Amino acid sequence: MNRPRSSAPATYVLIHGAAADSWCWHLLAAELRDRGHDVVAVDLPCSDESAGLAEYADEVVRAIGDRDNLVVVPHSFGGFTAPLVCDRVPVKLLVMLQAMIPLPGEAPGEWWAASGYDRARREQDARDGRAEEDLVALFVHDLPPQLAAEALGRQKAQASTPFTQPWPLPAWPDVPTTFLLSSGDRFFPADFMRRLVRERLGITPDEMVGDHLPMLGHPAELADRLEEYWRQQQQPGESPAA
C-alpha cells in the first residue's frame, strides 16, 4: 500500500500510561520511523515514589531536547503528563490516545470517581459478564496470545505519588488537541470516553478499532491516523483538532 507522505517529518513524543514503559510503543515507533519521522518514546519513573507529575513532565522535556515539529501522543495515565509538557515546550499537536483527561486541581486518584469512570466500568463489566480480575479480557483481548502475555508480563510497579497530586494547570494548554479512542477498549469503555471527551475537551473524538493498547494491536492503522493528523495540521484551515 502506498501511503501519502506528510510534507515534513514530525517528531512523535510517545508517553506511556501507568505501570508501563516505552516498550508498549515499539511497534508503532517502528512504523513511524519507517515513514521518515523521528520518535521519542519516554520511560517515565513510574516506580519511583519520589517522582510526581512534575518529574514525569521533566523526564519528557529532557527527552525532547531541541527537537521540533512536536506531536505529543499520551496514552491512558499519560494524559495527566502530556498537557504539562505542552505548557513548557512548543508543541504543534496533542493527540490524546485513549487517555485520561484531567481538570484543573483534580488529582489522578480522584479522577476515577469524579469522571464517572467507576460507575461506567461497573456497568460495562456487568453487561459483559466479566470478572474485574481478568486482565487479558480487560486490557489485551485484541492481541495475539504471545504478544498479550508479553504486554502483561512487562507491567511495572506503579508508585502512588503522582496519583495524590492535583493537576497543576489552571486550564487546558493552548495547543491543538484531538482525541482518538479505541472502540473495543473494555478498561475505558467507549461510551464513557465519548461523553468525557465532549464534556472536558468540547470536541468529538475520532475512533479506531482496538483494545486498551491499540499501539500493539493496530500499529499500522494508528500510524496512518497520526500521519493524517499531522498532514492536516500543516494545511491551513484543515486542522483535525479543536
mmCIF file of C-alpha atoms in Angstrom:
data_model
loop_
_atom_site.group_PDB
_atom_site.id
_atom_site.type_symbol
_atom_site.label_atom_id
_atom_site.label_comp_id
_atom_site.label_asym_id
_atom_site.label_seq_id
_atom_site.Cartn_x
_atom_site.Cartn_y
_atom_site.Cartn_z
ATOM 1 C CA MET A 1 0.000 0.000 0.000
ATOM 2 C CA ASN A 2 1.360 3.412 -0.963
ATOM 3 C CA ARG A 3 0.578 5.858 1.818
ATOM 4 C CA PRO A 4 0.657 9.640 1.256
ATOM 5 C CA ARG A 5 3.645 11.222 2.942
ATOM 6 C CA SER A 6 3.431 14.291 5.114
ATOM 7 C CA SER A 7 5.178 17.348 3.652
ATOM 8 C CA ALA A 8 7.581 17.478 6.609
ATOM 9 C CA PRO A 9 8.593 14.842 9.131
ATOM 10 C CA ALA A 10 7.174 15.097 12.614
ATOM 11 C CA THR A 11 8.671 14.256 15.978
ATOM 12 C CA TYR A 12 6.207 11.973 17.723
ATOM 13 C CA VAL A 13 6.586 12.135 21.503
ATOM 14 C CA LEU A 14 5.028 8.985 22.932
ATOM 15 C CA ILE A 15 4.056 8.995 26.624
ATOM 16 C CA HIS A 16 3.035 5.682 28.159
ATOM 17 C CA GLY A 17 0.479 5.119 30.902
ATOM 18 C CA ALA A 18 0.720 3.841 34.465
ATOM 19 C CA ALA A 19 2.696 0.723 35.384
ATOM 20 C CA ALA A 20 4.237 0.640 31.910
ATOM 21 C CA ASP A 21 7.330 1.628 29.971
ATOM 22 C CA SER A 22 8.263 2.653 26.437
ATOM 23 C CA TRP A 23 8.164 -0.959 25.198
ATOM 24 C CA CYS A 24 4.419 -0.589 24.640
ATOM 25 C CA TRP A 25 5.214 1.775 21.759
ATOM 26 C CA HIS A 26 7.820 -0.349 19.968
ATOM 27 C CA LEU A 27 5.638 -1.496 17.062
ATOM 28 C CA LEU A 28 4.188 1.965 16.448
ATOM 29 C CA ALA A 29 7.615 3.584 16.783
ATOM 30 C CA ALA A 30 8.996 1.277 14.096
ATOM 31 C CA GLU A 31 6.087 2.163 11.781
ATOM 32 C CA LEU A 32 6.622 5.894 12.258
ATOM 33 C CA ARG A 33 10.393 5.701 11.806
ATOM 34 C CA ASP A 34 9.936 3.655 8.634
ATOM 35 C CA ARG A 35 7.863 6.545 7.309
ATOM 36 C CA GLY A 36 10.622 9.063 7.959
ATOM 37 C CA HIS A 37 9.540 10.545 11.291
ATOM 38 C CA ASP A 38 11.500 10.999 14.490
ATOM 39 C CA VAL A 39 10.174 9.219 17.582
ATOM 40 C CA VAL A 40 10.796 9.957 21.241
ATOM 41 C CA ALA A 41 9.386 7.160 23.421
ATOM 42 C CA VAL A 42 9.955 8.164 27.020
ATOM 43 C CA ASP A 43 10.389 5.895 30.038
ATOM 44 C CA LEU A 44 8.680 7.614 32.960
ATOM 45 C CA PRO A 45 9.916 6.945 36.525
ATOM 46 C CA CYS A 46 6.695 5.147 37.407
ATOM 47 C CA SER A 47 8.265 3.002 40.171
ATOM 48 C CA ASP A 48 9.911 5.959 41.935
ATOM 49 C CA GLU A 49 7.878 7.116 44.945
ATOM 50 C CA SER A 50 9.749 10.444 44.924
ATOM 51 C CA ALA A 51 8.548 11.254 41.389
ATOM 52 C CA GLY A 52 5.269 13.063 40.797
ATOM 53 C CA LEU A 53 3.578 14.711 37.830
ATOM 54 C CA ALA A 54 6.195 17.479 37.615
ATOM 55 C CA GLU A 55 9.018 14.935 37.499
ATOM 56 C CA TYR A 56 7.200 12.959 34.810
ATOM 57 C CA ALA A 57 6.948 16.122 32.711
ATOM 58 C CA ASP A 58 10.626 16.890 33.394
ATOM 59 C CA GLU A 59 11.579 13.483 32.007
ATOM 60 C CA VAL A 60 9.639 14.088 28.792
ATOM 61 C CA VAL A 61 11.014 17.604 28.300
ATOM 62 C CA ARG A 62 14.580 16.314 28.768
ATOM 63 C CA ALA A 63 13.991 13.572 26.212
ATOM 64 C CA ILE A 64 12.627 16.053 23.652
ATOM 65 C CA GLY A 65 15.714 18.252 23.840
ATOM 66 C CA ASP A 66 15.842 20.699 20.938
ATOM 67 C CA ARG A 67 13.632 18.706 18.556
ATOM 68 C CA ASP A 68 10.825 20.492 16.746
ATOM 69 C CA ASN A 69 7.614 19.640 14.855
ATOM 70 C CA LEU A 70 6.391 18.027 18.045
ATOM 71 C CA VAL A 71 3.297 15.813 18.074
ATOM 72 C CA VAL A 72 2.689 14.634 21.638
ATOM 73 C CA VAL A 73 0.793 11.347 21.986
ATOM 74 C CA PRO A 74 -0.115 10.288 25.540
ATOM 75 C CA HIS A 75 -1.832 7.018 26.352
ATOM 76 C CA SER A 76 -4.059 6.350 29.367
ATOM 77 C CA PHE A 77 -2.485 7.905 32.509
ATOM 78 C CA GLY A 78 -0.082 9.752 30.203
ATOM 79 C CA GLY A 79 -2.951 12.189 29.689
ATOM 80 C CA PHE A 80 -2.077 13.838 33.006
ATOM 81 C CA THR A 81 1.550 14.411 31.955
ATOM 82 C CA ALA A 82 1.183 15.441 28.323
ATOM 83 C CA PRO A 83 -0.556 18.809 28.879
ATOM 84 C CA LEU A 84 2.194 19.761 31.350
ATOM 85 C CA VAL A 85 4.719 19.116 28.588
ATOM 86 C CA CYS A 86 2.654 21.189 26.151
ATOM 87 C CA ASP A 87 2.766 24.056 28.647
ATOM 88 C CA ARG A 88 6.579 24.014 28.609
ATOM 89 C CA VAL A 89 7.656 23.297 25.009
ATOM 90 C CA PRO A 90 6.268 24.416 21.623
ATOM 91 C CA VAL A 91 4.006 21.518 20.646
ATOM 92 C CA LYS A 92 2.316 21.534 17.253
ATOM 93 C CA LEU A 93 -0.361 18.973 18.063
ATOM 94 C CA LEU A 94 -1.587 16.946 21.030
ATOM 95 C CA VAL A 95 -3.211 13.603 20.183
ATOM 96 C CA MET A 96 -4.832 12.021 23.225
ATOM 97 C CA LEU A 97 -4.821 8.243 22.681
ATOM 98 C CA GLN A 98 -7.491 6.696 24.931
ATOM 99 C CA ALA A 99 -6.046 8.992 27.592
ATOM 100 C CA MET A 100 -7.289 10.317 30.908
ATOM 101 C CA ILE A 101 -8.444 13.953 30.668
ATOM 102 C CA PRO A 102 -7.728 15.968 33.820
ATOM 103 C CA LEU A 103 -9.453 19.061 35.153
ATOM 104 C CA PRO A 104 -7.598 21.843 36.988
ATOM 105 C CA GLY A 105 -6.952 20.820 40.580
ATOM 106 C CA GLU A 106 -8.062 17.225 40.054
ATOM 107 C CA ALA A 107 -5.665 14.575 41.346
ATOM 108 C CA PRO A 108 -5.391 11.412 39.245
ATOM 109 C CA GLY A 109 -6.583 9.395 42.214
ATOM 110 C CA GLU A 110 -9.778 11.478 42.267
ATOM 111 C CA TRP A 111 -10.349 11.173 38.533
ATOM 112 C CA TRP A 112 -11.942 7.721 38.667
ATOM 113 C CA ALA A 113 -14.931 8.813 40.724
ATOM 114 C CA ALA A 114 -15.119 12.445 39.554
ATOM 115 C CA SER A 115 -15.219 11.490 35.870
ATOM 116 C CA GLY A 116 -17.874 8.829 36.340
ATOM 117 C CA TYR A 117 -15.424 6.100 35.396
ATOM 118 C CA ASP A 118 -16.099 3.863 38.394
ATOM 119 C CA ARG A 119 -19.781 3.583 37.577
ATOM 120 C CA ALA A 120 -19.154 3.182 33.839
ATOM 121 C CA ARG A 121 -16.739 0.287 34.433
ATOM 122 C CA ARG A 122 -19.111 -1.498 36.794
ATOM 123 C CA GLU A 123 -21.909 -1.224 34.247
ATOM 124 C CA GLN A 124 -19.647 -2.378 31.401
ATOM 125 C CA ASP A 125 -18.374 -5.375 33.386
ATOM 126 C CA ALA A 126 -21.958 -6.340 34.285
ATOM 127 C CA ARG A 127 -23.044 -6.145 30.635
ATOM 128 C CA ASP A 128 -20.075 -8.242 29.531
ATOM 129 C CA GLY A 129 -20.369 -10.737 32.391
ATOM 130 C CA ARG A 130 -16.659 -10.295 33.048
ATOM 131 C CA ALA A 131 -14.698 -10.560 36.273
ATOM 132 C CA GLU A 132 -12.681 -7.463 37.108
ATOM 133 C CA GLU A 133 -9.509 -9.511 37.660
ATOM 134 C CA ASP A 134 -9.499 -10.931 34.094
ATOM 135 C CA LEU A 135 -6.620 -8.790 32.840
ATOM 136 C CA VAL A 136 -6.462 -10.356 29.372
ATOM 137 C CA ALA A 137 -10.148 -9.687 28.708
ATOM 138 C CA LEU A 138 -9.883 -6.225 30.212
ATOM 139 C CA PHE A 139 -6.709 -4.868 28.607
ATOM 140 C CA VAL A 140 -5.366 -7.000 25.739
ATOM 141 C CA HIS A 141 -8.182 -9.115 24.301
ATOM 142 C CA ASP A 142 -7.405 -7.808 20.806
ATOM 143 C CA LEU A 143 -3.775 -9.013 20.797
ATOM 144 C CA PRO A 144 -2.305 -12.349 19.696
ATOM 145 C CA PRO A 145 -1.796 -14.533 22.793
ATOM 146 C CA GLN A 146 2.011 -14.308 22.813
ATOM 147 C CA LEU A 147 2.011 -10.525 22.482
ATOM 148 C CA ALA A 148 -0.753 -10.203 25.091
ATOM 149 C CA ALA A 149 1.247 -12.305 27.545
ATOM 150 C CA GLU A 150 4.366 -10.240 26.935
ATOM 151 C CA ALA A 151 2.470 -6.980 27.427
ATOM 152 C CA LEU A 152 1.010 -8.099 30.749
ATOM 153 C CA GLY A 153 4.327 -9.569 31.833
ATOM 154 C CA ARG A 154 6.063 -6.223 31.377
ATOM 155 C CA GLN A 155 3.849 -4.342 33.824
ATOM 156 C CA LYS A 156 5.846 -2.267 36.309
ATOM 157 C CA ALA A 157 5.230 -1.360 39.914
ATOM 158 C CA GLN A 158 3.409 1.976 39.906
ATOM 159 C CA ALA A 159 4.198 4.486 42.640
ATOM 160 C CA SER A 160 1.236 6.225 44.254
ATOM 161 C CA THR A 161 2.830 9.683 44.450
ATOM 162 C CA PRO A 162 1.542 11.169 41.165
ATOM 163 C CA PHE A 163 -1.982 9.944 41.902
ATOM 164 C CA THR A 164 -2.152 12.115 45.011
ATOM 165 C CA GLN A 165 -1.105 15.376 43.370
ATOM 166 C CA PRO A 166 -3.641 17.902 41.997
ATOM 167 C CA TRP A 167 -3.229 18.594 38.303
ATOM 168 C CA PRO A 168 -1.443 21.970 38.410
ATOM 169 C CA LEU A 169 -2.533 23.808 35.259
ATOM 170 C CA PRO A 170 -5.297 26.437 35.505
ATOM 171 C CA ALA A 171 -6.710 25.400 32.134
ATOM 172 C CA TRP A 172 -6.052 23.150 29.148
ATOM 173 C CA PRO A 173 -2.914 24.305 27.308
ATOM 174 C CA ASP A 174 -3.298 26.416 24.179
ATOM 175 C CA VAL A 175 -2.366 23.682 21.716
ATOM 176 C CA PRO A 176 -4.466 21.998 19.016
ATOM 177 C CA THR A 177 -5.893 18.837 20.575
ATOM 178 C CA THR A 178 -7.596 15.802 19.142
ATOM 179 C CA PHE A 179 -8.734 12.597 20.814
ATOM 180 C CA LEU A 180 -8.535 9.088 19.390
ATOM 181 C CA LEU A 181 -10.364 6.340 21.245
ATOM 182 C CA SER A 182 -10.342 2.563 20.862
ATOM 183 C CA SER A 183 -13.886 1.395 20.290
ATOM 184 C CA GLY A 184 -13.225 -2.037 21.793
ATOM 185 C CA ASP A 185 -11.454 -0.887 24.963
ATOM 186 C CA ARG A 186 -13.013 -2.607 27.968
ATOM 187 C CA PHE A 187 -10.921 -0.736 30.539
ATOM 188 C CA PHE A 188 -12.008 2.713 29.323
ATOM 189 C CA PRO A 189 -15.427 1.902 27.789
ATOM 190 C CA ALA A 190 -16.146 3.761 24.562
ATOM 191 C CA ASP A 191 -19.468 5.305 25.648
ATOM 192 C CA PHE A 192 -17.828 6.667 28.783
ATOM 193 C CA MET A 193 -14.903 8.122 26.839
ATOM 194 C CA ARG A 194 -17.144 9.720 24.203
ATOM 195 C CA ARG A 195 -19.033 11.551 26.938
ATOM 196 C CA LEU A 196 -15.888 12.562 28.807
ATOM 197 C CA VAL A 197 -14.212 13.956 25.689
ATOM 198 C CA ARG A 198 -17.271 16.062 24.879
ATOM 199 C CA GLU A 199 -17.611 17.327 28.443
ATOM 200 C CA ARG A 200 -13.965 18.052 29.192
ATOM 201 C CA LEU A 201 -12.487 18.962 25.799
ATOM 202 C CA GLY A 202 -15.580 20.120 23.924
ATOM 203 C CA ILE A 203 -14.759 18.003 20.869
ATOM 204 C CA THR A 204 -15.971 14.788 19.278
ATOM 205 C CA PRO A 205 -13.403 12.004 19.454
ATOM 206 C CA ASP A 206 -12.167 10.064 16.478
ATOM 207 C CA GLU A 207 -12.378 6.294 16.793
ATOM 208 C CA MET A 208 -10.428 3.239 15.686
ATOM 209 C CA VAL A 209 -10.675 -0.465 16.411
ATOM 210 C CA GLY A 210 -8.682 -1.975 19.239
ATOM 211 C CA ASP A 211 -8.473 -2.693 22.938
ATOM 212 C CA HIS A 212 -6.718 -0.600 25.585
ATOM 213 C CA LEU A 213 -3.387 -0.966 23.746
ATOM 214 C CA PRO A 214 -4.073 -0.111 20.082
ATOM 215 C CA MET A 215 -0.397 0.729 19.563
ATOM 216 C CA LEU A 216 0.303 -3.002 19.919
ATOM 217 C CA GLY A 217 -2.785 -4.390 18.213
ATOM 218 C CA HIS A 218 -3.041 -1.977 15.284
ATOM 219 C CA PRO A 219 0.261 -0.092 14.888
ATOM 220 C CA ALA A 220 -0.040 0.488 11.139
ATOM 221 C CA GLU A 221 -3.562 1.904 11.363
ATOM 222 C CA LEU A 222 -2.555 4.064 14.306
ATOM 223 C CA ALA A 223 0.463 5.355 12.383
ATOM 224 C CA ASP A 224 -1.857 6.171 9.471
ATOM 225 C CA ARG A 225 -4.089 8.183 11.797
ATOM 226 C CA LEU A 226 -1.176 10.061 13.355
ATOM 227 C CA GLU A 227 0.291 10.885 9.963
ATOM 228 C CA GLU A 228 -3.075 12.149 8.740
ATOM 229 C CA TYR A 229 -3.489 14.372 11.803
ATOM 230 C CA TRP A 230 -0.027 15.783 11.188
ATOM 231 C CA ARG A 231 -0.742 16.357 7.496
ATOM 232 C CA GLN A 232 -3.969 18.163 8.329
ATOM 233 C CA GLN A 233 -2.233 20.261 10.949
ATOM 234 C CA GLN A 234 0.175 21.538 8.293
ATOM 235 C CA GLN A 235 -2.641 22.547 5.936
ATOM 236 C CA PRO A 236 -4.179 25.983 6.619
ATOM 237 C CA GLY A 237 -7.840 25.643 7.532
ATOM 238 C CA GLU A 238 -7.658 21.845 7.762
ATOM 239 C CA SER A 239 -6.889 21.233 11.415
ATOM 240 C CA PRO A 240 -8.035 17.913 12.890
ATOM 241 C CA ALA A 241 -8.355 19.381 16.339
ATOM 242 C CA ALA A 242 -10.142 21.918 18.488
#
